[in-house]
PDB file of C-alpha atoms in Angstrom:
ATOM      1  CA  UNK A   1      35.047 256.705 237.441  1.00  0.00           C
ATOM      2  CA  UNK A   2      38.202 259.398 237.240  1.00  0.00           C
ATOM      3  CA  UNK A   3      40.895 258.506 239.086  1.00  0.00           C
ATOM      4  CA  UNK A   4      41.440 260.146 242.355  1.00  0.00           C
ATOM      5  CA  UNK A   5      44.984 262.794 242.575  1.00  0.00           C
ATOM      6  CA  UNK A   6      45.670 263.585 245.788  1.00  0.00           C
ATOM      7  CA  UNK A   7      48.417 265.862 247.043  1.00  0.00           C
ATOM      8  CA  UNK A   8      50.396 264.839 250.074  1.00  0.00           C
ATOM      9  CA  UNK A   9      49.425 265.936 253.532  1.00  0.00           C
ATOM     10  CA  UNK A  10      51.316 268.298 255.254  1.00  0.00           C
ATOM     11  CA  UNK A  11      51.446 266.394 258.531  1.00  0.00           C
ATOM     12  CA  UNK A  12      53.591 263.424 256.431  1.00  0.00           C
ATOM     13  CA  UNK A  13      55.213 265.856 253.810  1.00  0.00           C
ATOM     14  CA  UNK A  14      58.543 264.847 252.127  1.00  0.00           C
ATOM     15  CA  UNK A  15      60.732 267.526 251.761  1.00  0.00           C
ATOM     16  CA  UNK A  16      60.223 268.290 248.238  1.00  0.00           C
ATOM     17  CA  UNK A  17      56.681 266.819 247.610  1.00  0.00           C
ATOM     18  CA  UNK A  18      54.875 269.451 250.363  1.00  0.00           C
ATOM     19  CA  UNK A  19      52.059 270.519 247.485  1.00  0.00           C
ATOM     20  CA  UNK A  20      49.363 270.302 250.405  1.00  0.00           C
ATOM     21  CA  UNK A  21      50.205 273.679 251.139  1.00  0.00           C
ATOM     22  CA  UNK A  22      48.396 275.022 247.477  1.00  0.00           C
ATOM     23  CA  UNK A  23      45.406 272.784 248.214  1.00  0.00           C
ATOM     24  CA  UNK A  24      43.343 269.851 246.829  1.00  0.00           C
ATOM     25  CA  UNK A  25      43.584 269.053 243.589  1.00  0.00           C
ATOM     26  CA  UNK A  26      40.369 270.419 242.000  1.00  0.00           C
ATOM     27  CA  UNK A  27      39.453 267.855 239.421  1.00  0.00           C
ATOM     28  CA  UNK A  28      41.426 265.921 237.092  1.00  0.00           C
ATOM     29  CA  UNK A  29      42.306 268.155 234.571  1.00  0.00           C
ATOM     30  CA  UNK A  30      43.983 270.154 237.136  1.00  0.00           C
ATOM     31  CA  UNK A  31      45.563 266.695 238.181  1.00  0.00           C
ATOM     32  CA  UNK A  32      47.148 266.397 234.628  1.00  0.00           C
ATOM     33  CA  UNK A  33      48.207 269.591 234.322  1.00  0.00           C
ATOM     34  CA  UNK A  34      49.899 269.768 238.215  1.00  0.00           C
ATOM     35  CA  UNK A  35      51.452 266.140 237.101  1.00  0.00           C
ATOM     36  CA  UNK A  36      52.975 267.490 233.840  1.00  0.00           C
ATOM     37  CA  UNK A  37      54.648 270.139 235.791  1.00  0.00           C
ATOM     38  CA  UNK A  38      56.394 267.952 237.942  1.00  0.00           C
ATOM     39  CA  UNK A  39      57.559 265.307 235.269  1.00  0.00           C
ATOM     40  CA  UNK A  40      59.197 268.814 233.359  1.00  0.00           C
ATOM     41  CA  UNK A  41      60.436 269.752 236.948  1.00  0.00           C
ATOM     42  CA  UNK A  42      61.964 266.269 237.666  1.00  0.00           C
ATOM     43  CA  UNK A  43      63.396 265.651 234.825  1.00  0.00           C
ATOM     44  CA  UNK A  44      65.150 268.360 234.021  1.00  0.00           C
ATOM     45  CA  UNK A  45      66.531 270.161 236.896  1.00  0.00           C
ATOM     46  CA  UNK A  46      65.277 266.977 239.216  1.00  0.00           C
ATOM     47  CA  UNK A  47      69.611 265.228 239.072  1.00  0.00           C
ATOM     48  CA  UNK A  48      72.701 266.687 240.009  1.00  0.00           C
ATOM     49  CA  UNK A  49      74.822 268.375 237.464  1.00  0.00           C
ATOM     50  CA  UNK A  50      77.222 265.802 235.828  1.00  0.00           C
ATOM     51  CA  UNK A  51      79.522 268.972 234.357  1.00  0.00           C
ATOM     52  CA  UNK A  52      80.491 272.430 234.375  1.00  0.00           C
ATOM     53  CA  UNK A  53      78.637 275.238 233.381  1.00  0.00           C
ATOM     54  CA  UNK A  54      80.071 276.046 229.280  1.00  0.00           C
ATOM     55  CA  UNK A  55      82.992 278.139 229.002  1.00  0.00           C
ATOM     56  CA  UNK A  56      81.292 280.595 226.951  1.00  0.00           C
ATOM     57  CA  UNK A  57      79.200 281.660 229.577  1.00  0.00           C
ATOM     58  CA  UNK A  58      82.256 283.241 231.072  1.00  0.00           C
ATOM     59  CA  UNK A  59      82.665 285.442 227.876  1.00  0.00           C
ATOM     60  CA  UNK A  60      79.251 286.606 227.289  1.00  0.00           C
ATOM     61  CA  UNK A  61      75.840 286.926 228.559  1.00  0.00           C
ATOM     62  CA  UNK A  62      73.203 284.290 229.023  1.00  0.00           C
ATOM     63  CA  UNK A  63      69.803 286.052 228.066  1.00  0.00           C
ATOM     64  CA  UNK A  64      67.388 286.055 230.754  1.00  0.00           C
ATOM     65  CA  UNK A  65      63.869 284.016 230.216  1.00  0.00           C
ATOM     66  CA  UNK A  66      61.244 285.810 229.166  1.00  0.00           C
ATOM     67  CA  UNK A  67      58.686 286.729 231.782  1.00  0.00           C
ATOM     68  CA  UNK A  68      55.561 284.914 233.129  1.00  0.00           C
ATOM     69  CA  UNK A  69      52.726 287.951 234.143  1.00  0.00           C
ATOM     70  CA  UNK A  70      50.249 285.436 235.196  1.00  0.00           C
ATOM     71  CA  UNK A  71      47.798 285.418 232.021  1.00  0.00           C
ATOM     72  CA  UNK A  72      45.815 282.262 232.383  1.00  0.00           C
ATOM     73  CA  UNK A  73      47.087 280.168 229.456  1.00  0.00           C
ATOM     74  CA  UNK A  74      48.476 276.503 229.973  1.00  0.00           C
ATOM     75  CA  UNK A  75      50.170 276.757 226.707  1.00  0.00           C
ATOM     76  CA  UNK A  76      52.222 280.329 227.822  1.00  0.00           C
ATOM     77  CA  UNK A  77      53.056 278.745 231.330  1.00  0.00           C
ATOM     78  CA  UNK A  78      54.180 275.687 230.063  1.00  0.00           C
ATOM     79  CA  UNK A  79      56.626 277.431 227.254  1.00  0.00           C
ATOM     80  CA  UNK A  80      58.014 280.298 229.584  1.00  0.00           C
ATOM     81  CA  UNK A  81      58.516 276.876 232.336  1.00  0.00           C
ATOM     82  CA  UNK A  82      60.544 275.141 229.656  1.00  0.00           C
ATOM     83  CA  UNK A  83      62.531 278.475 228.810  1.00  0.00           C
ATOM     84  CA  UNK A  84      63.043 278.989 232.864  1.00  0.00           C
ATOM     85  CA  UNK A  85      64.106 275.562 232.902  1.00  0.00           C
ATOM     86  CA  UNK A  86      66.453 275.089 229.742  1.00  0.00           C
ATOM     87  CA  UNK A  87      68.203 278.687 231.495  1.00  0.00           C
ATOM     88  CA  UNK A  88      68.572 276.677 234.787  1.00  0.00           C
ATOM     89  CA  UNK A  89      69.768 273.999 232.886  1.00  0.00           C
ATOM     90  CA  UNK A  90      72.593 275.795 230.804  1.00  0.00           C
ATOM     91  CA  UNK A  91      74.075 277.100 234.483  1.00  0.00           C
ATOM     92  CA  UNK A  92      73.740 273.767 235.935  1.00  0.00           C
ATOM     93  CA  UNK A  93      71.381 274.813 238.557  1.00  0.00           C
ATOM     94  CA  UNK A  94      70.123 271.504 238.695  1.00  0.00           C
ATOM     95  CA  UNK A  95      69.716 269.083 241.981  1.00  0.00           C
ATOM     96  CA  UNK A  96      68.462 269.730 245.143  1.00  0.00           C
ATOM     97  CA  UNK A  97      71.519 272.055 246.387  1.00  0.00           C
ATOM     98  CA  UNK A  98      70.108 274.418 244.065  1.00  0.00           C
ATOM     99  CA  UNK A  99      66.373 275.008 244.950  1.00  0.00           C
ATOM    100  CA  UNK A 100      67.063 277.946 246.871  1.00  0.00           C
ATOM    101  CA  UNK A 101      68.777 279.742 244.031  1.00  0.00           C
ATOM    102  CA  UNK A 102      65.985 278.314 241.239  1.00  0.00           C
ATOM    103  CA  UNK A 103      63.322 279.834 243.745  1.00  0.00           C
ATOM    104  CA  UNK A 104      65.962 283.314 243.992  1.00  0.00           C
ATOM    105  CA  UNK A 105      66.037 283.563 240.216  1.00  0.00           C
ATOM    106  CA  UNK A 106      62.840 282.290 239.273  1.00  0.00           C
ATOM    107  CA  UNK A 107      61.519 285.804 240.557  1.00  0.00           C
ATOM    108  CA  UNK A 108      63.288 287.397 238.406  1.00  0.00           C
ATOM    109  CA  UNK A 109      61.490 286.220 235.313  1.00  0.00           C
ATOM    110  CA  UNK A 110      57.901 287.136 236.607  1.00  0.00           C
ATOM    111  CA  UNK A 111      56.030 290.281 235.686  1.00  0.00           C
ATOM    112  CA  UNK A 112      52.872 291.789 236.853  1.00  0.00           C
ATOM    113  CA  UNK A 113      50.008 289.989 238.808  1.00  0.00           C
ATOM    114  CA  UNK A 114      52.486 286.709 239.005  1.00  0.00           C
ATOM    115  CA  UNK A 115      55.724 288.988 240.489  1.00  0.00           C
ATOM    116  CA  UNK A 116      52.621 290.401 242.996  1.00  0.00           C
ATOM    117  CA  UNK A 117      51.515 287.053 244.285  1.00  0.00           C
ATOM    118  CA  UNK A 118      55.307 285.277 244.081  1.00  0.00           C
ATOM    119  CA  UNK A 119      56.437 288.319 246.414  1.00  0.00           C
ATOM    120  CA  UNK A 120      53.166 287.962 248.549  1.00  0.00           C
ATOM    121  CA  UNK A 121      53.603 284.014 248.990  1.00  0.00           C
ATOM    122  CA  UNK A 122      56.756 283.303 248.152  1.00  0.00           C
ATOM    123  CA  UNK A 123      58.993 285.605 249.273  1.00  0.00           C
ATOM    124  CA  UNK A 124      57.599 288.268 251.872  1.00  0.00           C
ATOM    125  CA  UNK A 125      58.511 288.781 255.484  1.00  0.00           C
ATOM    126  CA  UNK A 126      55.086 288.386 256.637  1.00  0.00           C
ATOM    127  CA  UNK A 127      54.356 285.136 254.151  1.00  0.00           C
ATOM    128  CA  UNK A 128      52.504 282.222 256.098  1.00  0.00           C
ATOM    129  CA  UNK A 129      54.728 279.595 254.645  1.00  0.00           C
ATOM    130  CA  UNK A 130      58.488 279.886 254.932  1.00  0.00           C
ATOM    131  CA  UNK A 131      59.845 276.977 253.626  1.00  0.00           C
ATOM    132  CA  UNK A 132      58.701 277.104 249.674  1.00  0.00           C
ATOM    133  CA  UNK A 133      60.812 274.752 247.168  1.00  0.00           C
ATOM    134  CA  UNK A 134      60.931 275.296 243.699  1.00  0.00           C
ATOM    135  CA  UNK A 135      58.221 272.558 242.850  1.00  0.00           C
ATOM    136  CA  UNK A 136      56.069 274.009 245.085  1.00  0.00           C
ATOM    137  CA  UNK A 137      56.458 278.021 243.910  1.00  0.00           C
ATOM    138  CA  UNK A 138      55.939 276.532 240.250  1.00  0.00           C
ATOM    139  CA  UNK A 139      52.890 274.462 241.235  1.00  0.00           C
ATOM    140  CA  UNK A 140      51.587 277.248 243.143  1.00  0.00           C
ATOM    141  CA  UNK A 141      52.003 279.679 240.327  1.00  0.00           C
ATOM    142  CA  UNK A 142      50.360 277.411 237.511  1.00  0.00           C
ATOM    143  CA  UNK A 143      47.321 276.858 240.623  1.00  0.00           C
ATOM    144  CA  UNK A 144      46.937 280.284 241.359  1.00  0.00           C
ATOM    145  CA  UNK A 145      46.978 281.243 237.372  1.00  0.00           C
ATOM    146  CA  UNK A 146      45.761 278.811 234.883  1.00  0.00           C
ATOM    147  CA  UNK A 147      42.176 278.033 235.047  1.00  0.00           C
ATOM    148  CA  UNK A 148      41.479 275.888 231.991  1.00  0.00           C
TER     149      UNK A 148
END
């Protein structure tokens, strides 16, 4: 028998474990997949910065990440994540401090049908959920988009 993955329940949510919110987890390929996300999310912008930004990035331009427009392949999610991430990395946008600007600037590399629904749920005036972290937007994008 599979093992059971269960996301937390709302009514006992920790602050940044509230995946209840994008329901159940379907079966446990989704399981893996929502779990791999999380292990990229935690560890790398999951601590603190220990440093400064790089002074170069006072003399020229980081590039922006390329942009996620919601086509359903785990392969293309996971690679523009790790790009999203190593950018949030470089700038030290690491920690919990930070989740409000990840979840800002994480906007900003979406495109398309994922931009649509990240405005919709994420972001909107008239959104049902106001309190998304960055786990959760991330989670809910991979959810709402990749159907192996």
């Amino acid at each position: 028998m599979a093992p059971t993955i269960t996301a937390p329940i709302s009514g006992s949510r920790e602050p940044q474990e509230d995946l209840a919110y994008i329901g159940p987890i379907a079966n446990v390929r989704d399981g893996i997949g929502v779990q791999r996300l999380l292990t990229m999310l935690d560890e790398q912008v999951g601590s603190d910065p220990t440093d400064e930004p790089p002074a170069y990035l006072k003399l020229t331009k980081l590039p922006a990440p390329p942009k996620y427009e919601g086509k359903d392949n785990a392969d293309s999610f996971e690679v523009w994540l790790q790009s999203l991430l190593e950018y949030f990395g470089t700038l030290r946008l690491t920690g919990e401090r930070f989740d409000k600007d990840r979840l800002l600037l994480a906007s900003n590399s979406l495109g398309d049908n994922a931009a649509i629904w990240y405005y919709n749920m994420v972001k909107s005036p008239t959104r049902e959920k106001t309190d998304w972290t960055f786990k959760e937007a991330i989670v809910g994008l991979y959810r709402r988009f990749i159907h192996r």
